[in-house]
Each structure stands twice: as structure tokens, then as C-alpha cells.
Amino acid sequence: MDLLTYCKRLPKIELHAHLTGSLSDATVLQLLEVKREQLGEHHLPDSAEVTIRQGHNRSLEECFKVFGILHYLSDSLEAVENITRNVIQEFAADNVWYLELRTTPKHIPGKMTKKQYMDTVLKVVRSEMEHNKITVRLLLSVDRSRGVEDAHTTLALAKHYRVSTEYKDLVCGLDVSGNPHVGSLLDYIPVLEEAKKCGLKLAVHLAEVPNEDEVQAILNAGLVDRIGHGTFLHPGSGGTQDHLTVVRNKLIPLEICLSSNVKSGTVKTVEQHHFARWKELKHPLIICTDDKGVFCTTLSEEYYLCAKTFSLPEEDIQDLCLQAVEATFMNQKEKTILRQTVQNELKSLQGKLLM
Ligand code: IMP
Ligand code: ZN
């Protein structure tokens, strides 16, 4: 098998995927069509505004404008249902066996409450798991640009699901994301502390842009289970030795999003990505898409890009799949089952990669 085919065949685990950022071109076109029927041609964004074609880049600020457009296009419960269904089916078609999807609960006056938004997402997750070979779990996203009060309502909702009979098995934690240039993570520490007390796992976007104080405070608080990006943590990539030591000692996995970082310009080239520095240290690293729609990628392509750029031998590629299993927010029993099935599949692929 050639490398790309091999990466497509790998049993993959996706741990960092934002629902709205994962919308494919086909889904964006469907949403545009619905809006066109409702509103006519006026003021509709062009679909080219919404995705990043192969070889094109967008700054982080421009990406956040794109999220705004995507939110506008998916501002009904019917749209939320469709986007959730499409995104799960697309990950399943890419041979993703386990998906931790994250999304910001949205309150749109007159259209949906945060609970209605999440109930809709969860209902679709449940039904898609019955029809596809994929296990899905949810992280509720706290958007750092929306303020602490908003974060508390998201936490309250996550707590509600944790004790609900219907969805407690599907909601596993919180994500903290949003524009890293807006607000301060320090303000969110009490929310994270409370979340942790309630048994919620925490994945936090950290050091996506340089911000030493924030990194220091979050690492000192000792609450984070996985780090999103961690671009400016390693002293070789603009971080400090102290940060490196804490993250290494606690073996906090890093969610690595190669295309996202390069296309949004926080990392210059894939070759210069911090993946290489952390890999040298044998640190747990998880290959993820971040926003497969906005950055025009798939998880298979991210594995391919990583393996090709860093000349990874087959053993290392397979090891990335297994590291991802260990970093999931599943309980030990579920993890054991997933590990076993992934290992069996990896074994059946062994030796089939033509280097
Ligand atoms: P949603 O939460 O399903 O609406 O997914 C889109 C949201 O994810 C955006 O509005 C951001 O808050 C967040 N997001 C997506 N990509 C990034 C990123 O690279 N950095 C920080 N936040 C992100
Ligand atoms: Zn992200």
C-alpha cells in the first residue's frame, strides 16, 4: 500500500475536532442553499469565503471571521441536526473509529437555547452511532471570548448531562477554545476547578499563540488533561524550560493539528512544527484535524502529512494510533476494549506499507 492509502486504512482516533469548523464544502453548500431559499441572493457569503483550498492560508483572525459565517449559516436546530449528522458520517467514512467532538453550546434568541442546541447534537450522535462504525463522545466548549458568565452556563449544562439518564455516557468533558487573542484564561480557572470536581475531563487550547502568563497559571493550576496545540510551550518554539518540565513530568498529551497551525500561520512550515521537538522527547502526541472543513483536510491526510514530513517508520505511525487511544477521555473499561480492537487492526496492517 502507498502511504496515503495506508493512512486511510489506519483505525483512527480523533480527539480535537470542533463541530462547526469540521463542515465539509458539501455541507456548506447545503446550508447556503437553505439560506438562499429563505432570504434570496442578498448578503450571502460565497462558499469560497468559508473554506481554505489546498495551498491557501488564512490568519487566525480571518479564521475566526469564517467561524462567524459558519455560525450564521447553521443558526437553526434543523441545520444543527444536519451538520452533526454530516460531520459524524464524514469522520466514519475516513475510518475514524472513535471521535471526541467538541462544540460550543449556542443560545440564539428566538431560535434555540443552549440546551436545545446540545440536545439536538446529542440526539444525532446517538442515532449516528447506531448506523455507523464509530463511537462518539462530546466535549462542551467554553469560548474564551464569550466571558466567564457564559462559561458558567456551559458548565451547568455539562453537569446536567453528567447526571442525566439519557446522555451521561456521551458527555465526557469541557474544551476551552476561542480566539486566543481575546480574554484571559486566568479568569476561567474557577470554572475549570469546578468542572474537575464534577468529574469532567478538560482539554484546553494552550499556548496557541505566545502567552507566558496564561500558560504558567494554567499549568500551575494542574487541571488540564490534554493540551490543544501547545505551539509555544517548548523552549525551542518560544516557550520556556519550566513549561516543558511541567508538561513532560505530568505527561499531558498534546493535540497536534499540523494543517491548522500552518494554514493559520502560527507555525511557518510543517517541517518546523513543534511535533518534531516533542517526538524526540517521546512525549504523548495525538494527530488531530482541529477544523477539517475550514482547513480543508481529513484525519487520514494529517497522518499522511506527519508521516511524510517526519519520515516516520511504520511502527511510529501505528504508535500514533495507540497513543491516541490512551489519551481518550473514556473510562478504563471502554479504553481496554478500544485498545484491543485497534491493536488487532494495526496487526492486520503490519508490513503492508510500501516505503
Ligand atoms: P463550534 O464550537 O462547533 O461552533 O466550532 C467552532 C468554534 O471552535 C469557533 O468559534 C472557536 O471558538 C473554536 N475553534 C475552532 N478552531 C479553533 C482554534 O484553532 N483555536 C481556538 N478556537 C477554535
Ligand atoms: Zn481547536
GROMACS .gro file of C-alpha atoms and ligand atoms in nm:
model
  379
    1MET     CA    1   0.000   0.000   0.000
    2ASP     CA    2   0.119   0.355  -0.064
    3LEU     CA    3   0.139   0.588   0.235
    4LEU     CA    4  -0.189   0.774   0.180
    5THR     CA    5  -0.386   0.452   0.130
    6TYR     CA    6  -0.221   0.314   0.442
    7CYS     CA    7  -0.318   0.622   0.644
    8LYS     CA    8  -0.676   0.589   0.522
    9ARG     CA    9  -0.682   0.225   0.633
   10LEU     CA   10  -0.548   0.300   0.983
   11PRO     CA   11  -0.805   0.269   1.264
   12LYS     CA   12  -0.801   0.634   1.370
   13ILE     CA   13  -0.895   0.821   1.685
   14GLU     CA   14  -0.986   1.191   1.652
   15LEU     CA   15  -0.962   1.388   1.975
   16HIS     CA   16  -0.960   1.752   1.861
   17ALA     CA   17  -1.242   1.838   1.621
   18HIS     CA   18  -1.469   2.143   1.650
   19LEU     CA   19  -1.812   2.065   1.511
   20THR     CA   20  -1.869   2.387   1.315
   21GLY     CA   21  -1.511   2.401   1.190
   22SER     CA   22  -1.548   2.047   1.056
   23LEU     CA   23  -1.818   2.126   0.798
   24SER     CA   24  -1.730   1.995   0.453
   25ASP     CA   25  -1.776   2.202   0.137
   26ALA     CA   26  -2.081   1.988   0.054
   27THR     CA   27  -2.242   2.077   0.387
   28VAL     CA   28  -2.160   2.448   0.349
   29LEU     CA   29  -2.324   2.443   0.004
   30GLN     CA   30  -2.637   2.279   0.152
   31LEU     CA   31  -2.655   2.544   0.424
   32LEU     CA   32  -2.609   2.823   0.169
   33GLU     CA   33  -2.890   2.679  -0.039
   34VAL     CA   34  -3.128   2.680   0.258
   35LYS     CA   35  -3.040   3.044   0.334
   36ARG     CA   36  -3.080   3.134  -0.033
   37GLU     CA   37  -3.431   2.989  -0.031
   38GLN     CA   38  -3.515   3.183   0.285
   39LEU     CA   39  -3.351   3.517   0.207
   40GLY     CA   40  -3.271   3.533  -0.165
   41GLU     CA   41  -2.923   3.606  -0.302
   42HIS     CA   42  -2.858   3.915  -0.088
   43HIS     CA   43  -2.587   3.917   0.173
   44LEU     CA   44  -2.499   3.552   0.127
   45PRO     CA   45  -2.132   3.464   0.171
   46ASP     CA   46  -1.960   3.292  -0.120
   47SER     CA   47  -1.866   2.931  -0.036
   48ALA     CA   48  -1.505   3.015  -0.128
   49GLU     CA   49  -1.504   3.255   0.168
   50VAL     CA   50  -1.569   2.971   0.404
   51THR     CA   51  -1.304   2.709   0.327
   52ILE     CA   52  -0.930   2.718   0.275
   53ARG     CA   53  -0.843   2.549  -0.052
   54GLN     CA   54  -0.529   2.343  -0.090
   55GLY     CA   55  -0.227   2.567  -0.066
   56HIS     CA   56  -0.411   2.871   0.068
   57ASN     CA   57  -0.363   3.020   0.411
   58ARG     CA   58  -0.567   3.239   0.643
   59SER     CA   59  -0.458   3.422   0.952
   60LEU     CA   60  -0.605   3.315   1.286
   61GLU     CA   61  -0.815   3.634   1.291
   62GLU     CA   62  -0.954   3.554   0.945
   63CYS     CA   63  -1.038   3.203   1.065
   64PHE     CA   64  -1.250   3.348   1.343
   65LYS     CA   65  -1.441   3.553   1.084
   66VAL     CA   66  -1.507   3.227   0.898
   67PHE     CA   67  -1.644   3.070   1.217
   68GLY     CA   68  -1.881   3.366   1.242
   69ILE     CA   69  -2.013   3.296   0.890
   70LEU     CA   70  -2.050   2.925   0.964
   71HIS     CA   71  -2.242   3.003   1.282
   72TYR     CA   72  -2.473   3.230   1.085
   73LEU     CA   73  -2.534   2.951   0.831
   74SER     CA   74  -2.616   2.694   1.100
   75ASP     CA   75  -2.843   2.905   1.318
   76SER     CA   76  -3.144   2.672   1.328
   77LEU     CA   77  -3.197   2.340   1.506
   78GLU     CA   78  -3.258   2.176   1.171
   79ALA     CA   79  -2.918   2.296   1.049
   80VAL     CA   80  -2.753   2.178   1.372
   81GLU     CA   81  -2.905   1.835   1.315
   82ASN     CA   82  -2.775   1.822   0.958
   83ILE     CA   83  -2.425   1.944   1.031
   84THR     CA   84  -2.383   1.699   1.319
   85ARG     CA   85  -2.502   1.407   1.106
   86ASN     CA   86  -2.279   1.501   0.811
   87VAL     CA   87  -1.968   1.556   1.022
   88ILE     CA   88  -2.001   1.222   1.202
   89GLN     CA   89  -2.061   1.037   0.876
   90GLU     CA   90  -1.759   1.203   0.717
   91PHE     CA   91  -1.531   1.104   1.005
   92ALA     CA   92  -1.668   0.749   0.991
   93ALA     CA   93  -1.604   0.738   0.614
   94ASP     CA   94  -1.242   0.840   0.685
   95ASN     CA   95  -1.212   0.529   0.907
   96VAL     CA   96  -1.221   0.720   1.234
   97TRP     CA   97  -1.328   0.464   1.493
   98TYR     CA   98  -1.356   0.696   1.790
   99LEU     CA   99  -1.436   1.067   1.775
  100GLU     CA  100  -1.436   1.320   2.056
  101LEU     CA  101  -1.632   1.602   1.904
  102ARG     CA  102  -1.634   1.942   2.071
  103THR     CA  103  -1.883   2.221   2.027
  104THR     CA  104  -1.987   2.548   2.188
  105PRO     CA  105  -2.349   2.534   2.311
  106LYS     CA  106  -2.531   2.824   2.146
  107HIS     CA  107  -2.811   3.043   2.265
  108ILE     CA  108  -2.974   3.224   1.973
  109PRO     CA  109  -3.275   3.424   2.096
  110GLY     CA  110  -3.597   3.307   1.933
  111LYS     CA  111  -3.422   3.011   1.768
  112MET     CA  112  -3.258   2.789   2.028
  113THR     CA  113  -3.137   2.767   2.386
  114LYS     CA  114  -2.803   2.614   2.473
  115LYS     CA  115  -2.985   2.307   2.599
  116GLN     CA  116  -3.186   2.271   2.278
  117TYR     CA  117  -2.864   2.305   2.078
  118MET     CA  118  -2.689   2.033   2.280
  119ASP     CA  119  -2.995   1.804   2.293
  120THR     CA  120  -3.007   1.820   1.915
  121VAL     CA  121  -2.636   1.739   1.878
  122LEU     CA  122  -2.661   1.454   2.130
  123LYS     CA  123  -2.971   1.307   1.970
  124VAL     CA  124  -2.792   1.290   1.633
  125VAL     CA  125  -2.478   1.146   1.794
  126ARG     CA  126  -2.683   0.866   1.947
  127SER     CA  127  -2.855   0.783   1.623
  128GLU     CA  128  -2.539   0.802   1.406
  129MET     CA  129  -2.359   0.566   1.642
  130GLU     CA  130  -2.627   0.310   1.565
  131HIS     CA  131  -2.578   0.344   1.190
  132ASN     CA  132  -2.201   0.387   1.155
  133LYS     CA  133  -1.894   0.204   1.283
  134ILE     CA  134  -1.789   0.491   1.509
  135THR     CA  135  -1.804   0.577   1.877
  136VAL     CA  136  -1.861   0.945   1.951
  137ARG     CA  137  -1.820   1.142   2.273
  138LEU     CA  138  -1.886   1.510   2.334
  139LEU     CA  139  -1.688   1.790   2.494
  140LEU     CA  140  -1.877   2.112   2.561
  141SER     CA  141  -1.666   2.407   2.451
  142VAL     CA  142  -1.615   2.716   2.662
  143ASP     CA  143  -1.542   3.006   2.426
  144ARG     CA  144  -1.289   3.232   2.599
  145SER     CA  145  -1.422   3.532   2.407
  146ARG     CA  146  -1.773   3.498   2.549
  147GLY     CA  147  -1.694   3.573   2.913
  148VAL     CA  148  -1.699   3.385   3.241
  149GLU     CA  149  -2.074   3.406   3.295
  150ASP     CA  150  -2.131   3.229   2.966
  151ALA     CA  151  -1.872   2.968   3.069
  152HIS     CA  152  -2.068   2.901   3.390
  153THR     CA  153  -2.387   2.831   3.194
  154THR     CA  154  -2.196   2.587   2.971
  155LEU     CA  155  -2.051   2.417   3.278
  156ALA     CA  156  -2.400   2.391   3.433
  157LEU     CA  157  -2.521   2.223   3.115
  158ALA     CA  158  -2.231   1.977   3.115
  159LYS     CA  159  -2.308   1.896   3.479
  160HIS     CA  160  -2.671   1.840   3.389
  161TYR     CA  161  -2.577   1.583   3.123
  162ARG     CA  162  -2.335   1.406   3.355
  163VAL     CA  163  -2.624   1.309   3.581
  164SER     CA  164  -2.891   1.269   3.315
  165THR     CA  165  -3.001   0.916   3.236
  166GLU     CA  166  -3.019   0.989   2.867
  167TYR     CA  167  -2.676   1.129   2.783
  168LYS     CA  168  -2.436   1.080   3.074
  169ASP     CA  169  -2.235   0.826   2.874
  170LEU     CA  170  -2.185   1.069   2.584
  171VAL     CA  171  -2.065   1.387   2.759
  172CYS     CA  172  -1.713   1.345   2.890
  173GLY     CA  173  -1.571   1.689   2.949
  174LEU     CA  174  -1.509   2.052   2.863
  175ASP     CA  175  -1.292   2.215   2.599
  176VAL     CA  176  -1.165   2.570   2.631
  177SER     CA  177  -1.122   2.735   2.292
  178GLY     CA  178  -1.199   3.058   2.108
  179ASN     CA  179  -0.984   3.341   1.981
  180PRO     CA  180  -0.660   3.322   2.184
  181HIS     CA  181  -0.611   3.698   2.148
  182VAL     CA  182  -0.936   3.772   2.329
  183GLY     CA  183  -0.987   3.744   2.707
  184SER     CA  184  -0.761   3.570   2.956
  185LEU     CA  185  -0.763   3.204   3.057
  186LEU     CA  186  -0.683   3.309   3.413
  187ASP     CA  187  -1.043   3.424   3.451
  188TYR     CA  188  -1.166   3.075   3.365
  189ILE     CA  189  -0.967   2.884   3.628
  190PRO     CA  190  -1.257   2.874   3.880
  191VAL     CA  191  -1.482   2.726   3.610
  192LEU     CA  192  -1.220   2.462   3.533
  193GLU     CA  193  -1.176   2.383   3.902
  194GLU     CA  194  -1.546   2.324   3.943
  195ALA     CA  195  -1.564   2.116   3.626
  196LYS     CA  196  -1.285   1.895   3.751
  197LYS     CA  197  -1.459   1.846   4.087
  198CYS     CA  198  -1.763   1.717   3.896
  199GLY     CA  199  -1.557   1.454   3.718
  200LEU     CA  200  -1.540   1.632   3.383
  201LYS     CA  201  -1.221   1.592   3.181
  202LEU     CA  202  -1.052   1.907   3.049
  203ALA     CA  203  -0.896   1.976   2.711
  204VAL     CA  204  -0.762   2.330   2.693
  205HIS     CA  205  -0.626   2.527   2.396
  206LEU     CA  206  -0.298   2.644   2.542
  207ALA     CA  207  -0.004   2.840   2.400
  208GLU     CA  208  -0.168   2.854   2.059
  209VAL     CA  209  -0.009   3.199   2.047
  210PRO     CA  210   0.268   3.321   2.280
  211ASN     CA  211   0.128   3.398   2.627
  212GLU     CA  212   0.363   3.302   2.906
  213ASP     CA  213   0.150   3.424   3.199
  214GLU     CA  214  -0.150   3.229   3.084
  215VAL     CA  215   0.047   2.909   3.031
  216GLN     CA  216   0.212   2.947   3.370
  217ALA     CA  217  -0.118   2.995   3.554
  218ILE     CA  218  -0.298   2.712   3.378
  219LEU     CA  219  -0.012   2.467   3.429
  220ASN     CA  220   0.021   2.570   3.795
  221ALA     CA  221  -0.348   2.504   3.848
  222GLY     CA  222  -0.278   2.142   3.746
  223LEU     CA  223  -0.621   2.086   3.596
  224VAL     CA  224  -0.561   2.013   3.231
  225ASP     CA  225  -0.592   1.657   3.095
  226ARG     CA  226  -0.494   1.736   2.736
  227ILE     CA  227  -0.342   2.042   2.572
  228GLY     CA  228  -0.473   2.175   2.241
  229HIS     CA  229  -0.184   2.284   2.014
  230GLY     CA  230   0.077   2.379   2.276
  231THR     CA  231   0.261   2.559   1.998
  232PHE     CA  232   0.462   2.797   2.219
  233LEU     CA  233   0.543   2.562   2.509
  234HIS     CA  234   0.876   2.407   2.417
  235PRO     CA  235   1.176   2.639   2.471
  236GLY     CA  236   1.280   2.563   2.112
  237SER     CA  237   0.949   2.705   1.988
  238GLY     CA  238   0.910   3.015   2.200
  239GLY     CA  239   0.824   2.851   2.534
  240THR     CA  240   1.026   2.801   2.850
  241GLN     CA  241   1.212   2.517   3.019
  242ASP     CA  242   0.970   2.539   3.315
  243HIS     CA  243   0.668   2.483   3.094
  244LEU     CA  244   0.838   2.194   2.921
  245THR     CA  245   0.926   2.032   3.252
  246VAL     CA  246   0.570   2.051   3.389
  247VAL     CA  247   0.410   1.917   3.072
  248ARG     CA  248   0.669   1.639   3.046
  249ASN     CA  249   0.653   1.534   3.410
  250LYS     CA  250   0.277   1.516   3.404
  251LEU     CA  251   0.279   1.352   3.060
  252ILE     CA  252  -0.002   1.582   2.944
  253PRO     CA  253  -0.078   1.474   2.586
  254LEU     CA  254  -0.055   1.739   2.314
  255GLU     CA  255  -0.323   1.751   2.046
  256ILE     CA  256  -0.124   1.816   1.728
  257CYS     CA  257  -0.302   1.992   1.441
  258LEU     CA  258  -0.044   2.032   1.164
  259SER     CA  259  -0.253   2.181   0.881
  260SER     CA  260  -0.444   2.407   1.118
  261ASN     CA  261  -0.127   2.559   1.263
  262VAL     CA  262   0.048   2.604   0.930
  263LYS     CA  263  -0.255   2.733   0.739
  264SER     CA  264  -0.347   2.977   1.014
  265GLY     CA  265   0.015   3.092   1.033
  266THR     CA  266   0.109   3.017   1.395
  267VAL     CA  267   0.372   2.775   1.262
  268LYS     CA  268   0.571   2.864   0.948
  269THR     CA  269   0.606   2.523   0.781
  270VAL     CA  270   0.514   2.164   0.863
  271GLU     CA  271   0.886   2.085   0.886
  272GLN     CA  272   0.923   2.346   1.162
  273HIS     CA  273   0.622   2.219   1.356
  274HIS     CA  274   0.677   2.153   1.728
  275PHE     CA  275   0.568   1.790   1.669
  276ALA     CA  276   0.932   1.705   1.592
  277ARG     CA  277   1.072   1.851   1.916
  278TRP     CA  278   0.817   1.672   2.136
  279LYS     CA  279   0.853   1.347   1.948
  280GLU     CA  280   1.223   1.350   2.023
  281LEU     CA  281   1.123   1.355   2.391
  282LYS     CA  282   0.885   1.062   2.337
  283HIS     CA  283   0.602   1.278   2.466
  284PRO     CA  284   0.241   1.159   2.405
  285LEU     CA  285   0.124   1.326   2.083
  286ILE     CA  286  -0.215   1.292   1.917
  287ILE     CA  287  -0.266   1.373   1.548
  288CYS     CA  288  -0.588   1.572   1.503
  289THR     CA  289  -0.768   1.784   1.242
  290ASP     CA  290  -0.894   2.079   1.456
  291ASP     CA  291  -1.128   2.208   1.181
  292LYS     CA  292  -1.127   1.968   0.888
  293GLY     CA  293  -1.364   2.185   0.686
  294VAL     CA  294  -1.204   2.523   0.741
  295PHE     CA  295  -0.855   2.382   0.685
  296CYS     CA  296  -0.959   2.152   0.401
  297THR     CA  297  -0.817   1.827   0.540
  298THR     CA  298  -0.904   1.483   0.680
  299LEU     CA  299  -0.754   1.287   0.966
  300SER     CA  300  -0.602   1.042   0.715
  301GLU     CA  301  -0.434   1.334   0.539
  302GLU     CA  302  -0.299   1.466   0.870
  303TYR     CA  303  -0.142   1.124   0.943
  304TYR     CA  304  -0.002   1.122   0.588
  305LEU     CA  305   0.140   1.473   0.622
  306CYS     CA  306   0.300   1.386   0.953
  307ALA     CA  307   0.445   1.053   0.838
  308LYS     CA  308   0.578   1.201   0.514
  309THR     CA  309   0.724   1.520   0.661
  310PHE     CA  310   0.899   1.350   0.950
  311SER     CA  311   0.984   1.027   0.762
  312LEU     CA  312   0.812   0.812   1.021
  313PRO     CA  313   0.864   0.437   1.002
  314GLU     CA  314   0.552   0.216   1.006
  315GLU     CA  315   0.599   0.135   1.374
  316ASP     CA  316   0.586   0.504   1.468
  317ILE     CA  317   0.277   0.565   1.255
  318GLN     CA  318   0.098   0.277   1.424
  319ASP     CA  319   0.216   0.402   1.761
  320LEU     CA  320   0.040   0.736   1.695
  321CYS     CA  321  -0.292   0.549   1.671
  322LEU     CA  322  -0.225   0.374   2.000
  323GLN     CA  323  -0.115   0.693   2.178
  324ALA     CA  324  -0.447   0.844   2.076
  325VAL     CA  325  -0.636   0.554   2.239
  326GLU     CA  326  -0.452   0.616   2.567
  327ALA     CA  327  -0.538   0.987   2.559
  328THR     CA  328  -0.914   0.943   2.508
  329PHE     CA  329  -1.146   1.051   2.786
  330MET     CA  330  -1.305   0.705   2.801
  331ASN     CA  331  -1.313   0.508   3.124
  332GLN     CA  332  -1.059   0.226   3.169
  333LYS     CA  333  -1.302  -0.047   3.072
  334GLU     CA  334  -1.402   0.123   2.747
  335LYS     CA  335  -1.041   0.207   2.673
  336THR     CA  336  -0.933  -0.154   2.713
  337ILE     CA  337  -1.189  -0.265   2.455
  338LEU     CA  338  -1.092   0.011   2.210
  339ARG     CA  339  -0.720  -0.061   2.256
  340GLN     CA  340  -0.774  -0.427   2.180
  341THR     CA  341  -0.972  -0.367   1.860
  342VAL     CA  342  -0.728  -0.101   1.739
  343GLN     CA  343  -0.431  -0.329   1.812
  344ASN     CA  344  -0.590  -0.614   1.619
  345GLU     CA  345  -0.650  -0.394   1.317
  346LEU     CA  346  -0.298  -0.250   1.332
  347LYS     CA  347  -0.158  -0.601   1.341
  348SER     CA  348  -0.350  -0.690   1.026
  349LEU     CA  349  -0.195  -0.387   0.853
  350GLN     CA  350   0.161  -0.460   0.964
  351GLY     CA  351   0.409  -0.490   0.678
  352LYS     CA  352   0.161  -0.364   0.419
  353LEU     CA  353   0.313  -0.018   0.386
  354LEU     CA  354   0.540   0.031   0.084
  355MET     CA  355   0.801   0.286   0.195
  356IMP     P1  356  -1.822   2.519   1.737
  356IMP     O1  357  -1.783   2.526   1.881
  356IMP     O2  358  -1.884   2.386   1.700
  356IMP     O3  359  -1.911   2.633   1.697
  356IMP     O4  360  -1.689   2.526   1.649
  356IMP     C1  361  -1.628   2.648   1.611
  356IMP     C2  362  -1.560   2.716   1.728
  356IMP     O5  363  -1.449   2.638   1.772
  356IMP     C3  364  -1.501   2.851   1.698
  356IMP     O6  365  -1.596   2.954   1.704
  356IMP     C4  366  -1.393   2.866   1.804
  356IMP     O7  367  -1.447   2.909   1.926
  356IMP     C5  368  -1.347   2.722   1.822
  356IMP     N1  369  -1.223   2.698   1.746
  356IMP     C6  370  -1.210   2.631   1.629
  356IMP     N2  371  -1.080   2.627   1.590
  356IMP     C7  372  -1.011   2.693   1.685
  356IMP     C8  373  -0.872   2.720   1.703
  356IMP     O8  374  -0.783   2.686   1.623
  356IMP     N3  375  -0.838   2.792   1.815
  356IMP     C9  376  -0.930   2.830   1.906
  356IMP     N4  377  -1.060   2.806   1.893
  356IMP    C10  378  -1.101   2.736   1.784
  357ZN      ZN  379  -0.904   2.381   1.823
   0.00000   0.00000   0.00000
